[in-house]
Coordinates of C-alpha atoms and ligand atoms in Angstrom, one line a residue:
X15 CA -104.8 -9.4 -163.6
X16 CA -105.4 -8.6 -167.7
X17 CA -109.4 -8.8 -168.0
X18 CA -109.1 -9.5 -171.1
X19 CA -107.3 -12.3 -171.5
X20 CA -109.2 -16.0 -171.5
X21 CA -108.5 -17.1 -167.9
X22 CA -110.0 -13.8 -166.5
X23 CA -113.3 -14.8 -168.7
X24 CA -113.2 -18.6 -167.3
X25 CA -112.5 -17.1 -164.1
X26 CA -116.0 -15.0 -164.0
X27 CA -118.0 -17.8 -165.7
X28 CA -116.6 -20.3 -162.8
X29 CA -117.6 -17.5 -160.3
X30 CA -120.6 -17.5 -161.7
X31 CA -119.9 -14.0 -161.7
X32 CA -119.0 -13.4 -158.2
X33 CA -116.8 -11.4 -157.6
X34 CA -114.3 -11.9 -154.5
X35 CA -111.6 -9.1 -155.1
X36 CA -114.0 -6.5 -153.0
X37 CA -113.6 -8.3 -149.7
X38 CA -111.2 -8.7 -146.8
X39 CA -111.7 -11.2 -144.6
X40 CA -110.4 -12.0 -141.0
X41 CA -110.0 -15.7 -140.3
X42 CA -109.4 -17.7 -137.2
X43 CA -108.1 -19.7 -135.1
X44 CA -108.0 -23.4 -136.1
X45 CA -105.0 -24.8 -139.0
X46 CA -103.2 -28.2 -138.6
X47 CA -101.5 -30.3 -140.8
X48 CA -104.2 -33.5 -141.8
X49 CA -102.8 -36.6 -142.6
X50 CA -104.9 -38.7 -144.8
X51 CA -105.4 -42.2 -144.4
X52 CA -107.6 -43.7 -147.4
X53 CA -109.0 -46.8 -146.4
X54 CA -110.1 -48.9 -149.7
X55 CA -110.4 -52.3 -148.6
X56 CA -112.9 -53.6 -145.9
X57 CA -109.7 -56.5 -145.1
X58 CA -107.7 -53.1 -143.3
X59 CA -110.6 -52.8 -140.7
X60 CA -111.4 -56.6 -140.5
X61 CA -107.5 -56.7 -139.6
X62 CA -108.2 -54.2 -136.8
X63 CA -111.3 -55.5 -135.6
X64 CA -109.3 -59.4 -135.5
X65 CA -106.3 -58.0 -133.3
X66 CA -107.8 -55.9 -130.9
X67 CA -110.7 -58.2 -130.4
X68 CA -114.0 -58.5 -131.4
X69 CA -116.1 -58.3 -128.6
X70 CA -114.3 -56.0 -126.9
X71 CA -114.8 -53.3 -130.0
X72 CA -118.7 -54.8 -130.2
X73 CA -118.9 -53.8 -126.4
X74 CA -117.1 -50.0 -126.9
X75 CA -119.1 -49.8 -130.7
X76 CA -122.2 -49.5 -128.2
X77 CA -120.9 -47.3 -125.5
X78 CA -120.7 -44.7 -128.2
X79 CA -117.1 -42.7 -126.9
X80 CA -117.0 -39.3 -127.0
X81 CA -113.3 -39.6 -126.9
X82 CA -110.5 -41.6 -128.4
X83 CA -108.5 -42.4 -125.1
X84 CA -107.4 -46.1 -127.0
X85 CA -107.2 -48.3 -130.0
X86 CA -110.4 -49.6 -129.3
X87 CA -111.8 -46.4 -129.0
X88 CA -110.5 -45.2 -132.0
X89 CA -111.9 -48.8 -134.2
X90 CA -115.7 -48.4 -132.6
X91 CA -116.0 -45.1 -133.6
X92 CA -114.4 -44.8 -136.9
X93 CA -116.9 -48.9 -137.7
X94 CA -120.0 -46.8 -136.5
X95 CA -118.5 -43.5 -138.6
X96 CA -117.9 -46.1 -141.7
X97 CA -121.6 -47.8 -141.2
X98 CA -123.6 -44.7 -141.0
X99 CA -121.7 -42.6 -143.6
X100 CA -122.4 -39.7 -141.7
X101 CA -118.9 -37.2 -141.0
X102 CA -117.5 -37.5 -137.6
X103 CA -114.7 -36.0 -135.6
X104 CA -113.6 -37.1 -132.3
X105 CA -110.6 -36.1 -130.0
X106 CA -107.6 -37.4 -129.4
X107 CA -106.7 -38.0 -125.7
X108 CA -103.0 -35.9 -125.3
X109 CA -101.1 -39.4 -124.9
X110 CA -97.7 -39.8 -126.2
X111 CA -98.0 -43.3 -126.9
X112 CA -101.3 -43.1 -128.4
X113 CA -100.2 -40.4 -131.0
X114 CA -97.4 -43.2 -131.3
X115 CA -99.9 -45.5 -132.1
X116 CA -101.5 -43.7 -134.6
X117 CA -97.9 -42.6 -135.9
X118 CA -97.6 -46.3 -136.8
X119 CA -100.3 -45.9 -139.4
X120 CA -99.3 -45.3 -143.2
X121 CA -100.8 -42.2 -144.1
X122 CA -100.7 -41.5 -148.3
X123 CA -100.7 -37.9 -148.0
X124 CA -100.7 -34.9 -145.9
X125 CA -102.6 -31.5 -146.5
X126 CA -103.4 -27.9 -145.5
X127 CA -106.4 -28.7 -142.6
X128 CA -108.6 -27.0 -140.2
X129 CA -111.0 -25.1 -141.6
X130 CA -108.9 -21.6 -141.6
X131 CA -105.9 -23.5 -143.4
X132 CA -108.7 -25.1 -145.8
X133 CA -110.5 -21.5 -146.1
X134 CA -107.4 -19.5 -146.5
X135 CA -106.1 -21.7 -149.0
X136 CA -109.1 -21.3 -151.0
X137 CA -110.2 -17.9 -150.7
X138 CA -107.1 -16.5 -151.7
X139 CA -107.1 -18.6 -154.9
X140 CA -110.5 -16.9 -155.2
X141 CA -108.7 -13.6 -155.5
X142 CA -110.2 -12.6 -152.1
X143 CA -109.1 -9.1 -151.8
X144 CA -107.3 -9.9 -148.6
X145 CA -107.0 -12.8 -146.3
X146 CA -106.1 -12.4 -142.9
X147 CA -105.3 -15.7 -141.6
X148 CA -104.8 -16.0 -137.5
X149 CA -103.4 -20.0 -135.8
X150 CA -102.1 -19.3 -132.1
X151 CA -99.6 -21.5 -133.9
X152 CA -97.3 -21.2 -136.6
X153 CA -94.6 -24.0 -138.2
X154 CA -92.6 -23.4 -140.7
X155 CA -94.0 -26.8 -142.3
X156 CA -97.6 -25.5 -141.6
X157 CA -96.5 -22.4 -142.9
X158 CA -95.2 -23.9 -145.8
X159 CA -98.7 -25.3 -146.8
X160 CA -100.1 -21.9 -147.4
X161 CA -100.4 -20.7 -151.1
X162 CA -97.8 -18.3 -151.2
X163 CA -100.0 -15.2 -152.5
X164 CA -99.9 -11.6 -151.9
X165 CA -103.7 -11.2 -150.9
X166 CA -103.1 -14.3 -148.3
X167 CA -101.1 -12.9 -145.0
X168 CA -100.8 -13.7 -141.5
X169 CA -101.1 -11.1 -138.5
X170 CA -97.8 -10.6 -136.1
X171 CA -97.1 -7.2 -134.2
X172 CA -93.7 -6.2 -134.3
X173 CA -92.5 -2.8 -132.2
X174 CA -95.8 -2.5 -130.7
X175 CA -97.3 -2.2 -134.6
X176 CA -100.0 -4.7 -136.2
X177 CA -97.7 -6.3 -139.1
X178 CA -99.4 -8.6 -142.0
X179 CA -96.9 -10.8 -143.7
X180 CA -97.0 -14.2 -146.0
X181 CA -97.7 -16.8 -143.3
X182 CA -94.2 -18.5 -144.9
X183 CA -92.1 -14.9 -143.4
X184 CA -94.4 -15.4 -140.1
X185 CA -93.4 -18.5 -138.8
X186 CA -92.5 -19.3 -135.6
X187 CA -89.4 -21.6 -135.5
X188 CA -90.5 -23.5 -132.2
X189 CA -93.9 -23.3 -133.0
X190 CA -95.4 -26.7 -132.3
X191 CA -96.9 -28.6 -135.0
X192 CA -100.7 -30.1 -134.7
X193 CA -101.5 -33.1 -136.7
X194 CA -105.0 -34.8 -137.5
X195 CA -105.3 -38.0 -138.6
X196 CA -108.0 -38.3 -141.4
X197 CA -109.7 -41.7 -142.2
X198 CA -110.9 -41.3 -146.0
X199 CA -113.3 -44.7 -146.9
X200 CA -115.2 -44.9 -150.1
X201 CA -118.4 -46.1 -150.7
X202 CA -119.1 -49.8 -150.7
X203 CA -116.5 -51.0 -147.9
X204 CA -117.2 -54.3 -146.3
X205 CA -116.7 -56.2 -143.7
X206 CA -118.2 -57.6 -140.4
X207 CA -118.5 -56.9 -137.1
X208 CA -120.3 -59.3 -135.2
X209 CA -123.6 -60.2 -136.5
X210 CA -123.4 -57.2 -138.5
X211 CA -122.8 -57.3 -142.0
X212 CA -121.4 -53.5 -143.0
X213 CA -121.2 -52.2 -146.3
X214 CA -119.9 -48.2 -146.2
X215 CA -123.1 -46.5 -147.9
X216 CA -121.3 -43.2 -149.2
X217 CA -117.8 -41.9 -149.3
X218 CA -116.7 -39.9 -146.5
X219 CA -114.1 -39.4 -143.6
X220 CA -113.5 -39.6 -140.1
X221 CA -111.3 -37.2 -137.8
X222 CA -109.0 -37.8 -135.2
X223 CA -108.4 -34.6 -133.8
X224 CA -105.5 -34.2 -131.5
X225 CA -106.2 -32.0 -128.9
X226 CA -103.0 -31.2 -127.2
X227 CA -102.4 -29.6 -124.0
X228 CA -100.3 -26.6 -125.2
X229 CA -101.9 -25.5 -127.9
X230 CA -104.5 -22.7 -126.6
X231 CA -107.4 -21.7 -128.7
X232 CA -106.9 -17.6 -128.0
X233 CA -105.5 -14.3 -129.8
X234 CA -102.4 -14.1 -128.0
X235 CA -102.4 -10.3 -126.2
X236 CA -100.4 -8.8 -128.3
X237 CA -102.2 -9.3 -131.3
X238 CA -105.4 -9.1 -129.1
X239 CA -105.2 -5.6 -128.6
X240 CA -104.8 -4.6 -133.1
X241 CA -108.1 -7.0 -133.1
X242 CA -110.3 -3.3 -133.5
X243 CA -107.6 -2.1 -136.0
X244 CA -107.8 -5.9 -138.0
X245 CA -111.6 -5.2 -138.0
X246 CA -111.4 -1.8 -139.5
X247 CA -109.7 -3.1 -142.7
X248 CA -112.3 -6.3 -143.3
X249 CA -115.7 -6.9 -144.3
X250 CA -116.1 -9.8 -142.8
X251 CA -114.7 -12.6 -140.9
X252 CA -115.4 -16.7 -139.9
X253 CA -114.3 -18.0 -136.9
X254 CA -113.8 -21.6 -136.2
X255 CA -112.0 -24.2 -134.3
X256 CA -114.2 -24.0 -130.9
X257 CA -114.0 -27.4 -130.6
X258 CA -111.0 -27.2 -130.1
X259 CA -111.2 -26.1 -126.4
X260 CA -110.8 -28.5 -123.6
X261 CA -113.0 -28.5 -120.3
X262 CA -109.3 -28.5 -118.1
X263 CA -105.7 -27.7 -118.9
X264 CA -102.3 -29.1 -117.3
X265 CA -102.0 -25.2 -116.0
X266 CA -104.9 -25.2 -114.2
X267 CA -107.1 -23.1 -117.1
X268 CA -110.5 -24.3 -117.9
X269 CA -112.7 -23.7 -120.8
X270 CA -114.3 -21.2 -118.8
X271 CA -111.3 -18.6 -119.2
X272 CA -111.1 -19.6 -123.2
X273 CA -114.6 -19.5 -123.7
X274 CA -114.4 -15.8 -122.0
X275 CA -111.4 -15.0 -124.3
X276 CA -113.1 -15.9 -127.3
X277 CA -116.2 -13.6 -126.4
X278 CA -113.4 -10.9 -125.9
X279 CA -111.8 -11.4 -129.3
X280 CA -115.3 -10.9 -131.2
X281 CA -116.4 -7.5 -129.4
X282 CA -112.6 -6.4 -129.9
X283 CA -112.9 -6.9 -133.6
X284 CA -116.1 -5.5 -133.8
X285 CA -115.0 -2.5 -131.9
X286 CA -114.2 0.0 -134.6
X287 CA -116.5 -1.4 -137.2
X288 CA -119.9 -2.6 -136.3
X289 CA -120.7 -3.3 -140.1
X290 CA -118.6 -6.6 -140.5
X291 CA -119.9 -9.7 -140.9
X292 CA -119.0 -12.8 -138.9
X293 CA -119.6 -16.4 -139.7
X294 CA -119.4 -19.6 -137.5
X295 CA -117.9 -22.9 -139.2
X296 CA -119.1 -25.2 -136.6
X297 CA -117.8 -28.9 -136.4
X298 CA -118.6 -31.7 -134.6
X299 CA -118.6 -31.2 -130.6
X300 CA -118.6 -34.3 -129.1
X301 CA -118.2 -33.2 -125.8
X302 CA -121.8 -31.8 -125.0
X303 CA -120.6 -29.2 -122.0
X304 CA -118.0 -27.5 -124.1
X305 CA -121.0 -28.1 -127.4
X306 CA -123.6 -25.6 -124.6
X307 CA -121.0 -23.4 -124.4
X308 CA -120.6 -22.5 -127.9
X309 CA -124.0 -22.1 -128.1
X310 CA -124.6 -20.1 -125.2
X311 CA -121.7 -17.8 -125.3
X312 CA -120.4 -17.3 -129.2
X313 CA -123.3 -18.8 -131.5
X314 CA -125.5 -15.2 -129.8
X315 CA -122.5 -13.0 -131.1
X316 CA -122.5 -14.6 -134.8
X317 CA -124.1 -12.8 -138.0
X318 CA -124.2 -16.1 -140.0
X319 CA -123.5 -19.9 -139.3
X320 CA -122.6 -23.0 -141.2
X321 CA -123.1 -26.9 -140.1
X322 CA -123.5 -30.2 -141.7
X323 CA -126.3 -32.6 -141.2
X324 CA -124.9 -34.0 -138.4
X325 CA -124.1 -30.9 -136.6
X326 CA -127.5 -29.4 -137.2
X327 CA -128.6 -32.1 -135.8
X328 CA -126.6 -32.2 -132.9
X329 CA -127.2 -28.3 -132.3
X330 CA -130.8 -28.7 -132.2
X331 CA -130.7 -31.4 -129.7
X332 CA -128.3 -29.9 -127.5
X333 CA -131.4 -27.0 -127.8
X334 CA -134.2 -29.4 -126.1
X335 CA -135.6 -30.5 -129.2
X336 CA -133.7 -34.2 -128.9
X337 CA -136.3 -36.0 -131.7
X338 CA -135.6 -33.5 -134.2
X339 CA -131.9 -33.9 -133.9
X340 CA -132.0 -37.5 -133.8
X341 CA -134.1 -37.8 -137.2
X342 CA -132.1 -35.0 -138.8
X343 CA -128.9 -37.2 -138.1
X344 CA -130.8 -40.2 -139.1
X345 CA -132.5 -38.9 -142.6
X346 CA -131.6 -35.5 -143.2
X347 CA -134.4 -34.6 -144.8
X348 CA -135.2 -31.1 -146.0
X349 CA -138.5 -30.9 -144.3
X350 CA -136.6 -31.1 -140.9
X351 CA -133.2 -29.5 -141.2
X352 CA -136.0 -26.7 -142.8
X353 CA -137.7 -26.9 -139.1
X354 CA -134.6 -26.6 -136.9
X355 CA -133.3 -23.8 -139.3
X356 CA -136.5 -21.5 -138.3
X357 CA -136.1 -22.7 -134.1
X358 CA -132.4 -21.5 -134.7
X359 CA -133.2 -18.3 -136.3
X360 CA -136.0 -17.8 -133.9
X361 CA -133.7 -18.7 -130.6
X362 CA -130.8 -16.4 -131.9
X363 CA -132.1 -13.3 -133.9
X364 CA -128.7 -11.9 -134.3
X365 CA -128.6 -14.9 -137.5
X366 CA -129.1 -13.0 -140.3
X367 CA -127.7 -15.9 -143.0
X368 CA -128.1 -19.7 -141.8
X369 CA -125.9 -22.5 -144.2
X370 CA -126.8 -26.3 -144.0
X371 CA -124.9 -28.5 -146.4
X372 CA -125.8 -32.1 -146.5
X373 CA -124.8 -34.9 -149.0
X374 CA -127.4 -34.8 -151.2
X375 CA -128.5 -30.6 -150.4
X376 CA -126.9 -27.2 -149.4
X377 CA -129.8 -24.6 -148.0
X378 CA -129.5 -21.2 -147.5
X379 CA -132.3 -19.6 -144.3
X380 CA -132.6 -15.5 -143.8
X381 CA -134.9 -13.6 -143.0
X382 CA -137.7 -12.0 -145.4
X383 CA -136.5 -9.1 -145.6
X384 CA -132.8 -9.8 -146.1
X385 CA -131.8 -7.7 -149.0
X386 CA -130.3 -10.2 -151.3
X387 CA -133.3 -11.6 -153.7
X388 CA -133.6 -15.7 -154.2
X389 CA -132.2 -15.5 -157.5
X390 CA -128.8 -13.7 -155.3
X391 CA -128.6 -16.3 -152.7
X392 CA -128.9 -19.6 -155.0
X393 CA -126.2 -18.0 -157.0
X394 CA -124.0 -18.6 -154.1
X395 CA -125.3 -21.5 -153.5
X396 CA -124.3 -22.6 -157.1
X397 CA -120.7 -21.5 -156.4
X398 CA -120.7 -23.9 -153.2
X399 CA -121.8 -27.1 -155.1
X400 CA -119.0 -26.3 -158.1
X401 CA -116.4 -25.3 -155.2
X402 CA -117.2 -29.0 -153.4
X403 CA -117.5 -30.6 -156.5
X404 CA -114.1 -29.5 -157.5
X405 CA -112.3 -30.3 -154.1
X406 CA -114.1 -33.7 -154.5
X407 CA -113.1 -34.7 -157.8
X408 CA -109.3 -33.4 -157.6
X409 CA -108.4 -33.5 -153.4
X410 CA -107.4 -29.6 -153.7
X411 CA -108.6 -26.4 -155.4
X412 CA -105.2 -25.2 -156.4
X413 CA -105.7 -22.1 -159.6
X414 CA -109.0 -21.0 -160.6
X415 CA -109.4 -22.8 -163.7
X416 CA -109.4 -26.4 -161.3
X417 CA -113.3 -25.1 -160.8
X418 CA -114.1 -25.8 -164.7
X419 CA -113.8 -29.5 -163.7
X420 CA -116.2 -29.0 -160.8
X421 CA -118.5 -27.5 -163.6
X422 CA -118.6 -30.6 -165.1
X423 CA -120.4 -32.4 -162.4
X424 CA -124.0 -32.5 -162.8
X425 CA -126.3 -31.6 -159.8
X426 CA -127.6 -35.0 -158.0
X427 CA -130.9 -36.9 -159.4
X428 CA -133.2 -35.3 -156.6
X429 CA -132.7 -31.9 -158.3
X430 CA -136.1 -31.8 -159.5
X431 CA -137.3 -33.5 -155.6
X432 CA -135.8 -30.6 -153.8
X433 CA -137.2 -27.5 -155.9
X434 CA -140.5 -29.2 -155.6
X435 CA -140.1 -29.4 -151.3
X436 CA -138.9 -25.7 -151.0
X437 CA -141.7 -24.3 -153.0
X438 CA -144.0 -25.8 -150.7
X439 CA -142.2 -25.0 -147.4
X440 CA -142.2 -21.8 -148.9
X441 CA -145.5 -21.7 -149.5
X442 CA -146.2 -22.9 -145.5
X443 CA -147.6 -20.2 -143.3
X444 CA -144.9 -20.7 -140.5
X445 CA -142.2 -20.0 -143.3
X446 CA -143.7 -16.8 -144.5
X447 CA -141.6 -14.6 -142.9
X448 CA -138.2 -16.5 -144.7
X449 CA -136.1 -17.2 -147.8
X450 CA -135.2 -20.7 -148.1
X451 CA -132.9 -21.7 -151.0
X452 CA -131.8 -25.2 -151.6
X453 CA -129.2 -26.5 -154.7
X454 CA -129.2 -30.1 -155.2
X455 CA -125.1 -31.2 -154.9
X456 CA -122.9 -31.8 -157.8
X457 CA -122.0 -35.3 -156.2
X458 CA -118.9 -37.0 -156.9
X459 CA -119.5 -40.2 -157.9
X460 CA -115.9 -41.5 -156.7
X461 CA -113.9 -38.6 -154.8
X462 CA -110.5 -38.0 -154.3
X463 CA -111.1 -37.3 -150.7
X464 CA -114.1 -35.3 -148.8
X465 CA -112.5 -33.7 -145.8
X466 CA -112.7 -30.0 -145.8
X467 CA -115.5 -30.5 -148.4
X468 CA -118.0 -28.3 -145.9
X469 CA -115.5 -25.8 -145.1
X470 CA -115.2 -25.3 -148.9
X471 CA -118.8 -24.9 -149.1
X472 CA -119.8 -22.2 -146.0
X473 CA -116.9 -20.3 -146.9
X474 CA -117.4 -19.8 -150.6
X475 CA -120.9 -19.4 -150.0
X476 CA -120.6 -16.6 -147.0
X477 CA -117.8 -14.6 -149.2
X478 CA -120.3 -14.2 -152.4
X479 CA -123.2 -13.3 -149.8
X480 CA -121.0 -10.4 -147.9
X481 CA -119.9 -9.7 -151.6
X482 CA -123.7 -9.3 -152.9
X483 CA -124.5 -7.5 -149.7
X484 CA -121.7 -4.8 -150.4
X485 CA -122.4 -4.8 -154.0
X486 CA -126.5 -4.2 -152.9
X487 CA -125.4 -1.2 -150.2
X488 CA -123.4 0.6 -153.0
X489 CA -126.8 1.3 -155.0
Ligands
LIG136 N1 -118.7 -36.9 -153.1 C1 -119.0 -35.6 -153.0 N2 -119.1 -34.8 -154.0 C2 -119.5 -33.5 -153.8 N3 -119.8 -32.9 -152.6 C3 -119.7 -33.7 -151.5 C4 -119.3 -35.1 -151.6 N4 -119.3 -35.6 -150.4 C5 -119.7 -34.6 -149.5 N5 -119.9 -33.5 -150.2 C6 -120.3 -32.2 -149.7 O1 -119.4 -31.8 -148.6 C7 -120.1 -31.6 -147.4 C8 -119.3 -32.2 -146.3 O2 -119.3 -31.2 -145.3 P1 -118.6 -31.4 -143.8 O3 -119.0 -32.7 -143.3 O4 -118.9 -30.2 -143.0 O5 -117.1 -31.5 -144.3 P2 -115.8 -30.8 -143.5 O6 -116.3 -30.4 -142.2 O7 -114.8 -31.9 -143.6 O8 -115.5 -29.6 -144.4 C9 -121.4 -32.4 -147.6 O9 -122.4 -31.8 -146.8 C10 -121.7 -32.3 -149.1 O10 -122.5 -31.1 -149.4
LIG137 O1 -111.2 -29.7 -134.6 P1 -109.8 -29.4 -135.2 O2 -108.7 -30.1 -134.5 O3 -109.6 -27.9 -135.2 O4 -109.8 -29.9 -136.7 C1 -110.8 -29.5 -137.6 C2 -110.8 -30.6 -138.7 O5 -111.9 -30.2 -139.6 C3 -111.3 -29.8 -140.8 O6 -111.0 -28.5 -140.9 C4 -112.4 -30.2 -141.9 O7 -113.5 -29.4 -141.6 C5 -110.1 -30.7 -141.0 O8 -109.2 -30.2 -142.0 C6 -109.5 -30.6 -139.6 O9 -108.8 -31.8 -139.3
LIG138 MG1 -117.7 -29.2 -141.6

């Protein structure tokens, strides 16, 4: 690209002078198509809540399912979602006339999802060096919602060689297509349920994640076995879409042989380069079995991890410390999520970089001696908020330039709160041996939609740190 001209200059001021076009990056395994649903009226959910009953969705509101298996289901947990403002994703039971249910819906738009269609997407944009972007699964429509770049490719072996095409010459012609339904509401929704009165208290979105039978979360073996050549040509990688995995499959499989696969594909990529990076995207587990199991059996083989509030929160109490969780989920407040940052890093020392982004706050955790300064690691952390604050404001991040509009929004009103809080954390004895850094968000007042908003975030903000690190090893 000409350095000279204007667009190159905007393009290193929006960066804040990050630089991308040094790294390759390995990505996988979850992409789907999201269809968006925006819901702008409370009248659409008191419609819902009048002709599938209202007791009967009072009764399931309080049973709290982990799974949508029904309508009902589905209206209780996307009321409590709405109520609480808090991001939620639950999954889909594998019914064909449930997905016809939901196919009944009028969804206004459809979009590149899961985070590595979201991160792809947006990395190569970036000018990531390279993207290597790995679904077990592979449309041509979900191919079609790839940016058709050079730096953005998707792995395939052909003749017994490792082959990295644009995802749109990959495809797979009977490739099955996974869809998510995405329930969008703004802030200030009402309507009633019962004796309560709700009123949405923030803008945000609620998942219906199909989880069906045939799609396997797993580098088929093929591909399995160029994982140690993939890893010799990347600096890093982020893995997401555990969540994915189901406890039993029609074939008799459990999440005990994908859980071991998984391991498998991390040491594979690792093989020939023990100097990458890897990052976990987590999402919401619902299903507290398959939620231990990530913990246990991936979250120890990770470098650096990302979560929301609610995750955090749900991590920490799947850990023992239950009242923690519960007020993390309830308040977020920095003080706490602070707290459950240091138990994670202390549990699993193999964290070198820990990422919390909440509504109002995105906080970076590593060690003392990591060797990116405070100054280096709220840089990236200045990216993130003008990366979310871009995707907020205009749905997508489609050319560099999109990001001058995210510059635009200013940092939230508790700007001044927050730096106050992490100077005295910092200052705590128990935090001596750790950076914290915290940015205020560039909140939205109104957005165009949120989903993906976190995945935006982690991943912009784990690229500049590998990027700082290799810029910091060079000297
Ligand atoms: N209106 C908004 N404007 C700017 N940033 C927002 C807005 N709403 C949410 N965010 C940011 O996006 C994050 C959402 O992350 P997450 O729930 O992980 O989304 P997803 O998993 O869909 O990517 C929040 O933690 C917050 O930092
Ligand atoms: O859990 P799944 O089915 O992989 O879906 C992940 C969901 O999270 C997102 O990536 C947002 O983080 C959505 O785009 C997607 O629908
Ligand atoms: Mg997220």
């Amino acid at each position: 690209m000409d350095t000279s001209c204007n667009e190159y200059k905007e393009y290193r001021e929006c960066m804040d002078y990050l630089d991308f076009s040094n790294i390759s990056i390995f990505l996988a395994y979850n992409v789907n198509v999201d269809a968006i649903k925006y819901y702008t009226s409370g009248k659409e959910i008191q419609n819902l809540i009048e002709r599938y009953g209202e007791d009967d969705i009072i009764e399931k509101y309080n049973e709290y399912p982990r799974k949508i298996c029904n309508p009902i289901d589905y209206i209780a947990r996307l009321i409590h979602a709405m109520a609480n403002g808090k991001p939620a994703e639950v999954p889909l039971l594998d019914d064909e006339n449930l997905n016809k249910w939901f196919d009944n819906f009028k969804y206004d738009e459809e979009r590149m999802g899961g985070q590595v269609g979201i991160i792809a997407n947006l990395l190569s944009i970036l000018r990531t060096k390279k993207v290597i972007a790995y679904s077990p699964i592979l449309s041509k429509k979900q191919a079609e919602m790839f940016v058709d770049n050079d730096n953005l490719v998707y792995p395939s072996v052909v003749d017994g060689n490792l082959v990295l095409k644009k995802p749109i010459e990959s495809y797979k012609e009977n490739d099955p297509l996974k869809i998510n339904r995405i329930f969008e509401y703004k802030e200030g929704i009402e309507f009633k349920l019962g004796d309560k009165h709700i009123i949405t208290p923030i803008a945000n979105r609620f998942i219906v994640a199909s989880r069906p039978d045939k799609l396997r979360l797993e580098i088929k073996e093929d591909l399995k076995e160029k994982l140690p050549e993939i890893g010799e040509q990347i600096d890093c990688a982020i893995f997401s879409g555990y969540q994915g995995i189901k406890e039993k499959y029609s074939d008799g499989k459990t999440y005990e042989y994908y859980f071991t696969k998984a391991e498998e594909d991390l040491d594979l990529l690792r093989q020939k380069n023990k100097k990458i990076k890897i990052h976990l995207e987590f999402a919401s587990i619902q299903n507290i079995n398959l939620r231990k199991n990530i913990i246990n059996r991936i979250l120890p083989k990770m470098d650096c991890l990302g979560m929301d509030e609610t995750e955090v929160g749900n991590l920490i109490s799947t850990m023992g410390y239950e009242e923690l969780g519960q007020k993390i989920i309830k308040d977020s407040k920095m003080e706490d999520v602070v707290e459950a940052s240091k138990i994670i890093m202390e549990t699993y020392p193999n964290l070198e970089l820990l990422q919390v982004h909440t509504l109002y706050y995105i906080l970076v955790m590593c060690k003392k001696d990591n060797p990116l300064t405070t100054k280096q690691l709220k840089k990236i952390l200045e990216l993130a908020t003008i990366l979310a604050a871009t995707k907020a404001k205009l749905g997508e991040i489609s050319k560099v330039s999109d990001l001058l509009k995210g510059l635009t929004v200013p940092h939230n009103k508790y700007n001044e709160l927050f730096k106050s809080i992490v100077d005295n954390l910092q200052k705590e004895e128990k935090y001596k041996n750790y950076k914290i850094v915290a940015t205020p968000s560039r909140l939205v007042d109104v957005p165009k939609s949120t989903v993906g908003l976190g995945d935006t975030i982690s991943s912009g903000a784990f690229v500049g740190y590998v990027s700082l690190l290799k810029e910091a090893n060079k000297k």
